[in-house]
Amino acid sequence: MRILFVEKQIDYEPQGIMSLSAYLKRAGHEVALAIASQEDPVAFACRYEPDVVGYSVMTGSQRWYLSLNLRIKEALRRQGKEVFSAFGGPHPTFFPEMIQEEGVDGLCIGEGEGALLDLADSLANGKVRTDIPNWWFKTEAGVIRNPVRPLIRDLDSLPLPDRALIYDKHAATRRSPIKHFISSRGCPYNCTYCFNHAYYTIYAGERRVHQRSVGHVIQEVKAVKERWPLQHVVFMDDLFIIRDDWLEELAERWPSEVGLPFFCNVRADLIVRRPHKVRLLQRAGCVTVSMGIETANDRIRNDLLKRRMGREEIIRAAHLFRQAGIHVTATNMLALPTGTLEDDLETMRLNAQARISYAHAFLFQPYPGTQLGDFARERGLMAGDWEDISAVAWERSPLVFNSEGEKRQVEHLQRLFALGVEFPRLEPLIRRLIRFPDHPLVSKAFWWVHKLWKGYAIFRRVHPIKVGVADLFRMGLHFLRAES
């Protein structure tokens, strides 16, 4: 079968699509990719004539993909070709009612490798089997809802991700010396804003984390290093530091077998309880970590978000990393339910107190299936429904505020937050600036401040690399065009 994946744009390597492509190709199917930001996906689909067109959809982007899918199906139909439209990813997984939308033939809930291969195999045999686990199918008799299959426990059994699918098509990602990898799936924690607790409701009884072996991860990184530019490795795992034995093996093997600096995600309370993990990361070659601070308000952080950690642990963890010469970045959420503008400004101060190297600030989005999303919706704190959630978590807040003025101030603060963390004395000025009206010129000015400071911090601190002027210019253009 011929499978076509369509992506709106590529900011960095989409791990799911690369894994799906490798899995399908190993079984003998053909796979192609269309990137809408650099080509007409409808025209590409007409040339390629796929049997399946697949979309990985996040909440906020579903309308764009649904509209595009209808155009692709209609264009192929005019050529006498019927195509099966398959939707997967977070939005279909946690909002499977999407199956009722026009043009959606099937949606995949949860892990997709085995599910998509079974679909392709059944089509190759002439007919869609409607009993395939993980799939919901739309039929003339109604919607067929199949249960999920067990999670893939042996991640080493998967083929290495199909990076050529992305790099052959997207020059900016191919040329970048910063490349993204993943060494595990899952997270043992139950933060209410995250999909993990909802995911393991679907996969009841499954172990919460599955990890690739150190050797398998090193094999992938070395294969990429031999073929494409690579100076800095970014591990995208939800939590990289769970197993001590795994970190110890990494610390022994990574420096001699790979020898590249890397970035990973950590958790403050886990670091404070087990500070030896910092030494292991330092030995391995970690130069930057990211940890979730989210909010300075203890009630919101612990009772509402269920983060279960104190301010002192956040500050102490950051201090341990700085002592080891490792940069610390942080993720934060503004406009949280029951929170205030003053809470968000206090979060900015806590990041400054922890001396965070770069502070990411997102506007809370009440994603379907999450406890916090349900909390916001059930209490009438959403200004609309799921369709009003932004495709990116830094564009606008969908929550109800006391006034339009407060909403505007919080959204402006998102753009200036990182600068306020770096230069705490700017807070009085920031308080005045966020009162500016919601005007396109104001928004654009704040966007430039945000982008320029973020670009500087990323390329000098978070992911330090050495590149020539031409490459730096190209990377800068790609960064400015990205929706982050």
CSV table of C-alpha atoms in Angstrom, one decimal:
chain,number,residue,atom,x,y,z
A,1,MET,CA,0.0,0.0,0.0
A,2,ARG,CA,1.0,3.6,-0.5
A,3,ILE,CA,0.6,5.7,2.7
A,4,LEU,CA,0.9,9.5,2.6
A,5,PHE,CA,1.4,11.5,5.8
A,6,VAL,CA,0.5,15.2,5.7
A,7,GLU,CA,2.0,17.7,8.1
A,8,LYS,CA,1.1,21.4,8.3
A,9,GLN,CA,4.7,22.4,9.0
A,10,ILE,CA,7.8,20.9,10.5
A,11,ASP,CA,9.4,22.7,13.5
A,12,TYR,CA,11.5,19.6,14.5
A,13,GLU,CA,11.4,15.9,13.9
A,14,PRO,CA,7.9,14.4,14.5
A,15,GLN,CA,8.8,11.3,16.4
A,16,GLY,CA,5.5,9.5,15.9
A,17,ILE,CA,5.4,9.8,12.1
A,18,MET,CA,9.1,8.7,11.8
A,19,SER,CA,8.4,5.6,13.9
A,20,LEU,CA,5.2,4.8,11.9
A,21,SER,CA,7.0,5.2,8.6
A,22,ALA,CA,9.8,2.9,9.6
A,23,TYR,CA,7.3,0.3,10.9
A,24,LEU,CA,5.3,0.4,7.6
A,25,LYS,CA,8.4,0.3,5.4
A,26,ARG,CA,9.8,-2.7,7.2
A,27,ALA,CA,6.6,-4.6,6.3
A,28,GLY,CA,7.0,-3.6,2.6
A,29,HIS,CA,4.6,-0.7,2.3
A,30,GLU,CA,5.5,2.6,0.7
A,31,VAL,CA,5.4,5.9,2.6
A,32,ALA,CA,5.6,9.6,1.5
A,33,LEU,CA,5.3,12.9,3.3
A,34,ALA,CA,3.7,16.2,2.2
A,35,ILE,CA,4.5,19.4,4.2
A,36,ALA,CA,1.9,22.1,3.6
A,37,SER,CA,4.2,25.0,4.5
A,38,GLN,CA,6.4,24.3,1.5
A,39,GLU,CA,4.2,22.6,-1.1
A,40,ASP,CA,0.6,22.1,-2.0
A,41,PRO,CA,-0.4,18.8,-0.3
A,42,VAL,CA,-3.5,18.4,-2.5
A,43,ALA,CA,-1.3,18.5,-5.6
A,44,PHE,CA,1.2,16.2,-4.1
A,45,ALA,CA,-1.5,13.7,-3.1
A,46,CYS,CA,-2.8,13.8,-6.7
A,47,ARG,CA,0.6,12.9,-8.0
A,48,TYR,CA,1.3,10.2,-5.4
A,49,GLU,CA,-2.1,8.7,-5.4
A,50,PRO,CA,-2.0,7.1,-1.9
A,51,ASP,CA,-4.2,4.4,-0.6
A,52,VAL,CA,-4.2,5.9,2.9
A,53,VAL,CA,-3.7,9.5,3.9
A,54,GLY,CA,-2.7,9.9,7.5
A,55,TYR,CA,-2.8,12.9,9.8
A,56,SER,CA,-1.4,13.3,13.3
A,57,VAL,CA,-3.6,15.8,15.0
A,58,MET,CA,-3.2,17.9,18.1
A,59,THR,CA,-6.2,19.8,19.6
A,60,GLY,CA,-6.4,23.2,18.0
A,61,SER,CA,-5.2,22.0,14.6
A,62,GLN,CA,-8.1,19.6,13.9
A,63,ARG,CA,-10.2,22.1,11.8
A,64,TRP,CA,-7.2,22.7,9.5
A,65,TYR,CA,-6.6,19.0,8.9
A,66,LEU,CA,-10.3,18.2,8.5
A,67,SER,CA,-10.7,20.9,5.8
A,68,LEU,CA,-7.5,19.8,4.0
A,69,ASN,CA,-8.6,16.1,4.1
A,70,LEU,CA,-11.9,16.9,2.3
A,71,ARG,CA,-10.0,18.7,-0.4
A,72,ILE,CA,-7.6,15.8,-0.8
A,73,LYS,CA,-10.4,13.3,-1.0
A,74,GLU,CA,-12.3,15.3,-3.5
A,75,ALA,CA,-9.3,15.9,-5.7
A,76,LEU,CA,-8.4,12.2,-5.7
A,77,ARG,CA,-12.0,11.2,-6.3
A,78,ARG,CA,-12.0,13.3,-9.5
A,79,GLN,CA,-9.1,11.2,-10.6
A,80,GLY,CA,-11.1,8.0,-9.9
A,81,LYS,CA,-9.1,7.2,-6.7
A,82,GLU,CA,-10.8,6.6,-3.4
A,83,VAL,CA,-8.5,7.1,-0.4
A,84,PHE,CA,-8.9,6.0,3.2
A,85,SER,CA,-8.5,9.0,5.6
A,86,ALA,CA,-6.9,8.0,8.9
A,87,PHE,CA,-6.6,10.3,11.9
A,88,GLY,CA,-4.4,9.7,14.9
A,89,GLY,CA,-2.5,11.6,17.5
A,90,PRO,CA,-3.6,13.3,20.8
A,91,HIS,CA,-6.9,14.9,19.6
A,92,PRO,CA,-8.5,11.7,18.1
A,93,THR,CA,-7.2,9.7,21.1
A,94,PHE,CA,-8.8,11.9,23.7
A,95,PHE,CA,-11.7,13.2,21.6
A,96,PRO,CA,-12.7,10.1,19.5
A,97,GLU,CA,-16.1,11.8,18.7
A,98,MET,CA,-14.1,13.3,15.9
A,99,ILE,CA,-15.0,10.1,14.0
A,100,GLN,CA,-18.4,11.8,13.2
A,101,GLU,CA,-16.7,14.5,11.2
A,102,GLU,CA,-17.2,14.5,7.4
A,103,GLY,CA,-14.4,12.8,5.6
A,104,VAL,CA,-13.0,10.8,8.6
A,105,ASP,CA,-12.9,7.1,7.7
A,106,GLY,CA,-11.1,5.9,10.7
A,107,LEU,CA,-9.3,7.2,13.8
A,108,CYS,CA,-6.5,5.5,15.7
A,109,ILE,CA,-6.6,5.7,19.5
A,110,GLY,CA,-3.2,5.4,21.3
A,111,GLU,CA,-0.1,3.8,19.8
A,112,GLY,CA,-0.2,3.6,16.1
A,113,GLU,CA,2.5,1.2,14.8
A,114,GLY,CA,0.7,-2.1,14.9
A,115,ALA,CA,-2.7,-0.5,14.3
A,116,LEU,CA,-1.6,1.3,11.1
A,117,LEU,CA,0.3,-1.7,9.8
A,118,ASP,CA,-2.8,-3.9,10.3
A,119,LEU,CA,-4.9,-1.3,8.4
A,120,ALA,CA,-2.5,-1.2,5.5
A,121,ASP,CA,-2.3,-5.0,5.4
A,122,SER,CA,-6.1,-5.3,5.3
A,123,LEU,CA,-6.3,-2.8,2.5
A,124,ALA,CA,-3.6,-4.7,0.6
A,125,ASN,CA,-5.9,-7.8,0.9
A,126,GLY,CA,-8.7,-5.8,-0.7
A,127,LYS,CA,-10.9,-4.7,2.2
A,128,VAL,CA,-10.7,-2.9,5.5
A,129,ARG,CA,-11.1,-5.2,8.4
A,130,THR,CA,-13.3,-3.4,10.9
A,131,ASP,CA,-12.1,-5.4,13.9
A,132,ILE,CA,-8.6,-4.0,14.1
A,133,PRO,CA,-7.6,-3.0,17.7
A,134,ASN,CA,-7.1,0.7,18.4
A,135,TRP,CA,-9.3,1.7,15.5
A,136,TRP,CA,-12.7,3.4,15.4
A,137,PHE,CA,-14.3,3.0,11.9
A,138,LYS,CA,-17.2,4.8,10.3
A,139,THR,CA,-19.4,2.4,8.4
A,140,GLU,CA,-22.8,2.5,6.8
A,141,ALA,CA,-24.1,0.6,9.8
A,142,GLY,CA,-22.6,3.1,12.2
A,143,VAL,CA,-19.4,3.6,14.1
A,144,ILE,CA,-17.4,0.5,15.1
A,145,ARG,CA,-15.4,1.1,18.3
A,146,ASN,CA,-12.6,-1.5,18.8
A,147,PRO,CA,-10.6,-1.8,22.1
A,148,VAL,CA,-6.9,-1.0,22.3
A,149,ARG,CA,-4.2,-3.6,22.0
A,150,PRO,CA,-1.4,-3.8,24.6
A,151,LEU,CA,1.3,-1.2,24.5
A,152,ILE,CA,4.6,-2.0,22.8
A,153,ARG,CA,6.7,-3.1,25.8
A,154,ASP,CA,10.0,-3.9,24.0
A,155,LEU,CA,10.8,-0.6,22.3
A,156,ASP,CA,14.1,-2.1,21.0
A,157,SER,CA,11.9,-4.3,18.7
A,158,LEU,CA,10.9,-1.2,16.8
A,159,PRO,CA,13.0,-0.2,13.7
A,160,LEU,CA,15.0,3.0,14.1
A,161,PRO,CA,12.8,6.0,13.2
A,162,ASP,CA,12.6,6.9,9.5
A,163,ARG,CA,14.5,10.2,9.6
A,164,ALA,CA,15.1,10.2,5.9
A,165,LEU,CA,11.3,10.8,5.4
A,166,ILE,CA,11.8,14.1,7.1
A,167,TYR,CA,15.3,15.1,6.2
A,168,ASP,CA,15.0,14.4,2.5
A,169,LYS,CA,12.0,16.7,2.4
A,170,HIS,CA,12.8,19.4,4.9
A,171,ALA,CA,16.1,21.1,4.5
A,172,ALA,CA,16.1,23.2,7.6
A,173,THR,CA,15.6,20.2,9.9
A,174,ARG,CA,18.2,18.1,7.9
A,175,ARG,CA,20.9,20.9,8.1
A,176,SER,CA,20.2,21.7,11.8
A,177,PRO,CA,23.0,20.4,14.1
A,178,ILE,CA,20.4,20.1,16.8
A,179,LYS,CA,18.3,17.0,16.4
A,180,HIS,CA,15.6,15.3,18.5
A,181,PHE,CA,15.4,11.8,19.9
A,182,ILE,CA,13.3,9.8,22.3
A,183,SER,CA,14.5,7.0,24.6
A,184,SER,CA,11.3,6.1,26.4
A,185,ARG,CA,7.5,6.3,26.3
A,186,GLY,CA,5.3,7.2,29.2
A,187,CYS,CA,5.5,9.0,32.6
A,188,PRO,CA,4.6,7.7,36.1
A,189,TYR,CA,3.1,11.0,37.3
A,190,ASN,CA,-0.5,12.2,37.2
A,191,CYS,CA,-0.2,16.0,36.6
A,192,THR,CA,-3.8,17.1,35.8
A,193,TYR,CA,-3.0,19.2,32.8
A,194,CYS,CA,-1.1,16.4,31.0
A,195,PHE,CA,-2.4,13.6,28.8
A,196,ASN,CA,-0.6,10.8,30.7
A,197,HIS,CA,-3.2,10.2,33.3
A,198,ALA,CA,-5.9,10.1,30.6
A,199,TYR,CA,-3.7,7.8,28.5
A,200,TYR,CA,-3.4,5.2,31.2
A,201,THR,CA,-7.1,5.3,31.7
A,202,ILE,CA,-7.3,4.0,28.1
A,203,TYR,CA,-4.5,1.6,28.8
A,204,ALA,CA,-5.6,0.4,32.2
A,205,GLY,CA,-3.3,-2.0,33.9
A,206,GLU,CA,-0.3,-1.2,31.7
A,207,ARG,CA,3.1,-0.3,33.1
A,208,ARG,CA,3.5,3.5,33.0
A,209,VAL,CA,7.0,3.7,31.4
A,210,HIS,CA,8.7,1.7,28.7
A,211,GLN,CA,12.3,2.4,27.9
A,212,ARG,CA,14.7,1.6,25.1
A,213,SER,CA,18.0,0.1,26.0
A,214,VAL,CA,21.0,2.4,26.2
A,215,GLY,CA,22.6,0.5,23.3
A,216,HIS,CA,19.6,1.0,21.1
A,217,VAL,CA,19.5,4.7,21.7
A,218,ILE,CA,23.3,5.0,21.0
A,219,GLN,CA,22.9,3.0,17.8
A,220,GLU,CA,20.3,5.5,16.6
A,221,VAL,CA,22.3,8.6,17.5
A,222,LYS,CA,25.5,7.2,15.9
A,223,ALA,CA,23.5,6.4,12.7
A,224,VAL,CA,22.3,10.0,12.5
A,225,LYS,CA,25.7,11.4,13.3
A,226,GLU,CA,27.3,9.4,10.5
A,227,ARG,CA,24.8,10.6,7.9
A,228,TRP,CA,23.6,14.1,8.9
A,229,PRO,CA,24.9,17.2,10.8
A,230,LEU,CA,24.7,16.6,14.5
A,231,GLN,CA,26.3,18.6,17.4
A,232,HIS,CA,23.6,18.6,20.0
A,233,VAL,CA,21.1,15.9,21.0
A,234,VAL,CA,17.7,16.8,22.4
A,235,PHE,CA,15.9,14.0,24.3
A,236,MET,CA,12.2,14.6,24.2
A,237,ASP,CA,11.2,12.0,26.9
A,238,ASP,CA,8.6,13.2,29.3
A,239,LEU,CA,11.0,12.2,32.1
A,240,PHE,CA,14.6,11.1,31.3
A,241,ILE,CA,15.9,10.3,34.8
A,242,ILE,CA,13.6,7.6,36.1
A,243,ARG,CA,16.0,4.6,36.3
A,244,ASP,CA,19.4,4.9,38.0
A,245,ASP,CA,20.8,1.7,36.4
A,246,TRP,CA,19.9,3.1,32.9
A,247,LEU,CA,21.6,6.5,33.7
A,248,GLU,CA,24.7,4.7,35.1
A,249,GLU,CA,25.1,2.8,31.8
A,250,LEU,CA,24.5,5.9,29.8
A,251,ALA,CA,27.2,7.7,31.9
A,252,GLU,CA,29.6,4.9,31.2
A,253,ARG,CA,29.0,4.5,27.4
A,254,TRP,CA,27.8,7.9,26.0
A,255,PRO,CA,31.0,9.9,26.4
A,256,SER,CA,33.2,7.3,24.6
A,257,GLU,CA,30.6,6.0,22.0
A,258,VAL,CA,28.8,9.3,21.2
A,259,GLY,CA,30.6,12.2,22.9
A,260,LEU,CA,27.9,14.8,22.1
A,261,PRO,CA,26.3,17.2,24.6
A,262,PHE,CA,22.6,16.6,25.3
A,263,PHE,CA,19.4,18.1,26.7
A,264,CYS,CA,16.8,16.2,28.7
A,265,ASN,CA,13.7,16.6,30.9
A,266,VAL,CA,13.9,16.2,34.7
A,267,ARG,CA,11.7,16.7,37.7
A,268,ALA,CA,12.7,18.9,40.7
A,269,ASP,CA,11.5,16.8,43.6
A,270,LEU,CA,13.1,13.7,42.1
A,271,ILE,CA,16.4,15.5,41.8
A,272,VAL,CA,16.3,16.8,45.4
A,273,ARG,CA,15.6,13.3,46.8
A,274,ARG,CA,18.2,11.7,44.6
A,275,PRO,CA,20.9,14.3,43.9
A,276,HIS,CA,23.3,11.6,42.6
A,277,LYS,CA,21.3,11.8,39.3
A,278,VAL,CA,22.8,15.2,38.7
A,279,ARG,CA,26.3,13.6,38.8
A,280,LEU,CA,25.3,10.8,36.5
A,281,LEU,CA,23.9,13.4,34.0
A,282,GLN,CA,27.0,15.5,34.3
A,283,ARG,CA,29.2,12.4,33.6
A,284,ALA,CA,27.2,11.4,30.6
A,285,GLY,CA,27.5,14.8,29.0
A,286,CYS,CA,24.3,16.6,29.8
A,287,VAL,CA,24.6,20.3,29.4
A,288,THR,CA,21.0,21.5,29.8
A,289,VAL,CA,17.9,20.2,31.5
A,290,SER,CA,14.3,21.3,31.6
A,291,MET,CA,12.0,21.0,34.6
A,292,GLY,CA,8.4,22.0,35.1
A,293,ILE,CA,7.8,24.9,37.6
A,294,GLU,CA,4.4,25.7,36.1
A,295,THR,CA,3.3,28.1,38.9
A,296,ALA,CA,4.5,29.7,42.1
A,297,ASN,CA,1.2,29.4,43.8
A,298,ASP,CA,1.5,26.4,46.1
A,299,ARG,CA,-2.3,25.7,46.2
A,300,ILE,CA,-2.5,25.6,42.4
A,301,ARG,CA,0.7,23.7,41.9
A,302,ASN,CA,0.0,21.0,44.4
A,303,ASP,CA,-3.8,20.8,44.8
A,304,LEU,CA,-5.0,21.7,41.3
A,305,LEU,CA,-2.0,20.5,39.1
A,306,LYS,CA,-1.0,17.7,41.5
A,307,ARG,CA,2.6,18.4,41.0
A,308,ARG,CA,3.4,17.5,44.7
A,309,MET,CA,6.5,19.6,45.1
A,310,GLY,CA,7.4,22.8,47.0
A,311,ARG,CA,9.1,26.0,46.1
A,312,GLU,CA,12.2,25.1,48.0
A,313,GLU,CA,12.6,21.9,46.0
A,314,ILE,CA,12.4,23.8,42.8
A,315,ILE,CA,15.0,26.3,43.9
A,316,ARG,CA,17.3,23.5,45.3
A,317,ALA,CA,17.1,21.4,42.2
A,318,ALA,CA,18.1,24.3,40.0
A,319,HIS,CA,21.0,25.1,42.4
A,320,LEU,CA,22.3,21.5,42.2
A,321,PHE,CA,22.4,21.7,38.4
A,322,ARG,CA,24.1,25.1,38.4
A,323,GLN,CA,26.7,23.7,40.7
A,324,ALA,CA,27.3,20.9,38.2
A,325,GLY,CA,27.7,23.4,35.3
A,326,ILE,CA,24.4,22.4,33.7
A,327,HIS,CA,21.9,25.0,32.4
A,328,VAL,CA,18.3,24.8,33.6
A,329,THR,CA,15.3,25.7,31.6
A,330,ALA,CA,11.8,25.7,33.0
A,331,THR,CA,8.2,25.3,31.7
A,332,ASN,CA,5.5,27.5,33.2
A,333,MET,CA,1.8,28.0,32.6
A,334,LEU,CA,0.0,31.3,32.8
A,335,ALA,CA,-3.8,31.9,33.0
A,336,LEU,CA,-4.4,28.7,35.0
A,337,PRO,CA,-7.9,28.1,36.3
A,338,THR,CA,-8.6,29.9,39.6
A,339,GLY,CA,-5.2,31.8,39.2
A,340,THR,CA,-4.7,35.5,38.8
A,341,LEU,CA,-2.4,37.9,37.0
A,342,GLU,CA,-0.5,38.4,40.3
A,343,ASP,CA,0.0,34.6,40.5
A,344,ASP,CA,1.6,34.7,37.1
A,345,LEU,CA,3.9,37.6,38.0
A,346,GLU,CA,4.9,35.7,41.2
A,347,THR,CA,5.7,32.7,38.9
A,348,MET,CA,8.0,35.0,37.0
A,349,ARG,CA,9.8,35.9,40.3
A,350,LEU,CA,10.2,32.3,41.3
A,351,ASN,CA,11.9,31.5,38.0
A,352,ALA,CA,14.2,34.4,38.6
A,353,GLN,CA,14.9,33.2,42.2
A,354,ALA,CA,15.8,29.8,40.8
A,355,ARG,CA,18.1,31.5,38.2
A,356,ILE,CA,16.5,29.7,35.3
A,357,SER,CA,18.6,30.0,32.1
A,358,TYR,CA,15.5,30.3,29.9
A,359,ALA,CA,11.9,30.3,31.1
A,360,HIS,CA,9.2,29.0,28.7
A,361,ALA,CA,5.8,30.4,29.4
A,362,PHE,CA,2.6,28.9,28.0
A,363,LEU,CA,-1.0,29.9,28.2
A,364,PHE,CA,-3.0,27.0,29.7
A,365,GLN,CA,-5.1,25.1,27.2
A,366,PRO,CA,-7.9,22.9,28.6
A,367,TYR,CA,-7.2,19.9,26.5
A,368,PRO,CA,-9.9,17.2,26.2
A,369,GLY,CA,-9.5,14.1,28.3
A,370,THR,CA,-7.3,15.9,30.9
A,371,GLN,CA,-8.5,16.4,34.5
A,372,LEU,CA,-7.7,20.1,34.4
A,373,GLY,CA,-9.5,20.5,31.0
A,374,ASP,CA,-12.6,18.8,32.5
A,375,PHE,CA,-12.3,21.0,35.6
A,376,ALA,CA,-12.3,24.2,33.5
A,377,ARG,CA,-15.2,23.1,31.3
A,378,GLU,CA,-17.4,21.8,34.1
A,379,ARG,CA,-17.0,25.0,36.1
A,380,GLY,CA,-17.8,27.2,33.2
A,381,LEU,CA,-14.3,28.6,33.0
A,382,MET,CA,-14.0,28.1,29.3
A,383,ALA,CA,-15.0,30.9,27.0
A,384,GLY,CA,-16.0,28.3,24.3
A,385,ASP,CA,-15.5,24.6,23.6
A,386,TRP,CA,-12.7,22.4,22.3
A,387,GLU,CA,-12.9,24.1,19.0
A,388,ASP,CA,-11.7,27.4,20.6
A,389,ILE,CA,-8.4,25.9,21.9
A,390,SER,CA,-5.4,27.3,20.1
A,391,ALA,CA,-3.2,25.1,17.9
A,392,VAL,CA,-0.2,26.5,19.9
A,393,ALA,CA,-0.1,27.1,23.7
A,394,TRP,CA,1.2,30.6,23.5
A,395,GLU,CA,-1.2,32.4,21.2
A,396,ARG,CA,-4.3,33.1,23.3
A,397,SER,CA,-6.2,31.8,26.4
A,398,PRO,CA,-9.6,30.2,25.9
A,399,LEU,CA,-10.6,30.8,29.6
A,400,VAL,CA,-13.1,33.2,31.1
A,401,PHE,CA,-11.4,36.2,32.8
A,402,ASN,CA,-12.8,38.8,35.2
A,403,SER,CA,-12.3,41.4,32.4
A,404,GLU,CA,-10.9,41.7,28.9
A,405,GLY,CA,-8.2,43.9,30.4
A,406,GLU,CA,-6.9,41.1,32.6
A,407,LYS,CA,-7.0,38.6,29.7
A,408,ARG,CA,-5.0,41.0,27.6
A,409,GLN,CA,-2.4,41.6,30.3
A,410,VAL,CA,-1.8,37.8,30.8
A,411,GLU,CA,-1.4,37.2,27.1
A,412,HIS,CA,1.0,40.1,26.8
A,413,LEU,CA,2.9,38.8,29.9
A,414,GLN,CA,3.5,35.5,28.0
A,415,ARG,CA,5.7,37.3,25.5
A,416,LEU,CA,7.7,39.3,28.1
A,417,PHE,CA,7.9,36.5,30.8
A,418,ALA,CA,11.3,35.2,29.9
A,419,LEU,CA,12.8,38.6,29.8
A,420,GLY,CA,11.4,39.4,33.2
A,421,VAL,CA,13.0,36.2,34.6
A,422,GLU,CA,16.4,37.2,33.2
A,423,PHE,CA,16.1,40.8,34.3
A,424,PRO,CA,13.9,40.9,37.5
A,425,ARG,CA,14.4,44.7,37.8
A,426,LEU,CA,12.3,45.1,34.6
A,427,GLU,CA,9.1,44.0,36.5
A,428,PRO,CA,7.8,47.6,37.0
A,429,LEU,CA,8.3,48.3,33.3
A,430,ILE,CA,6.7,44.9,32.3
A,431,ARG,CA,3.7,45.8,34.5
A,432,ARG,CA,3.2,49.0,32.5
A,433,LEU,CA,3.8,47.4,29.1
A,434,ILE,CA,1.2,44.6,29.6
A,435,ARG,CA,-1.4,47.2,30.1
A,436,PHE,CA,-1.0,48.3,26.4
A,437,PRO,CA,-4.0,47.8,24.2
A,438,ASP,CA,-4.5,44.7,22.1
A,439,HIS,CA,-3.3,46.2,18.9
A,440,PRO,CA,-1.5,44.5,16.0
A,441,LEU,CA,1.6,46.7,16.4
A,442,VAL,CA,1.8,46.1,20.1
A,443,SER,CA,1.4,42.3,19.6
A,444,LYS,CA,4.1,42.3,16.9
A,445,ALA,CA,6.5,44.3,19.0
A,446,PHE,CA,6.1,41.9,21.9
A,447,TRP,CA,6.4,38.9,19.6
A,448,TRP,CA,9.8,40.2,18.3
A,449,VAL,CA,11.0,40.8,21.9
A,450,HIS,CA,10.0,37.2,22.7
A,451,LYS,CA,11.5,35.6,19.6
A,452,LEU,CA,14.8,37.5,19.7
A,453,TRP,CA,15.4,36.7,23.4
A,454,LYS,CA,14.4,33.1,23.0
A,455,GLY,CA,16.6,32.7,20.0
A,456,TYR,CA,19.6,34.1,21.8
A,457,ALA,CA,19.0,31.9,24.9
A,458,ILE,CA,18.5,28.7,22.8
A,459,PHE,CA,21.5,29.1,20.6
A,460,ARG,CA,23.9,30.4,23.4
A,461,ARG,CA,22.7,28.5,26.4
A,462,VAL,CA,20.0,25.8,25.9
A,463,HIS,CA,21.4,24.1,22.8
A,464,PRO,CA,24.9,25.7,22.3
A,465,ILE,CA,26.3,24.9,18.9
A,466,LYS,CA,29.0,26.2,16.6
A,467,VAL,CA,27.9,27.1,13.1
A,468,GLY,CA,29.0,29.4,10.3
A,469,VAL,CA,27.3,32.7,9.5
A,470,ALA,CA,25.3,31.2,6.6
A,471,ASP,CA,24.0,28.3,8.7
A,472,LEU,CA,23.2,30.5,11.6
A,473,PHE,CA,21.2,32.8,9.2
A,474,ARG,CA,19.2,29.8,7.8
A,475,MET,CA,18.5,28.5,11.3
A,476,GLY,CA,17.4,31.9,12.4
A,477,LEU,CA,14.9,32.2,9.5
A,478,HIS,CA,13.5,28.8,10.3
A,479,PHE,CA,13.2,29.7,14.0
A,480,LEU,CA,11.4,32.9,13.2
A,481,ARG,CA,8.9,31.1,10.9
A,482,ALA,CA,8.2,28.4,13.5
A,483,GLU,CA,5.0,28.8,15.6
A,484,SER,CA,6.9,28.7,18.8
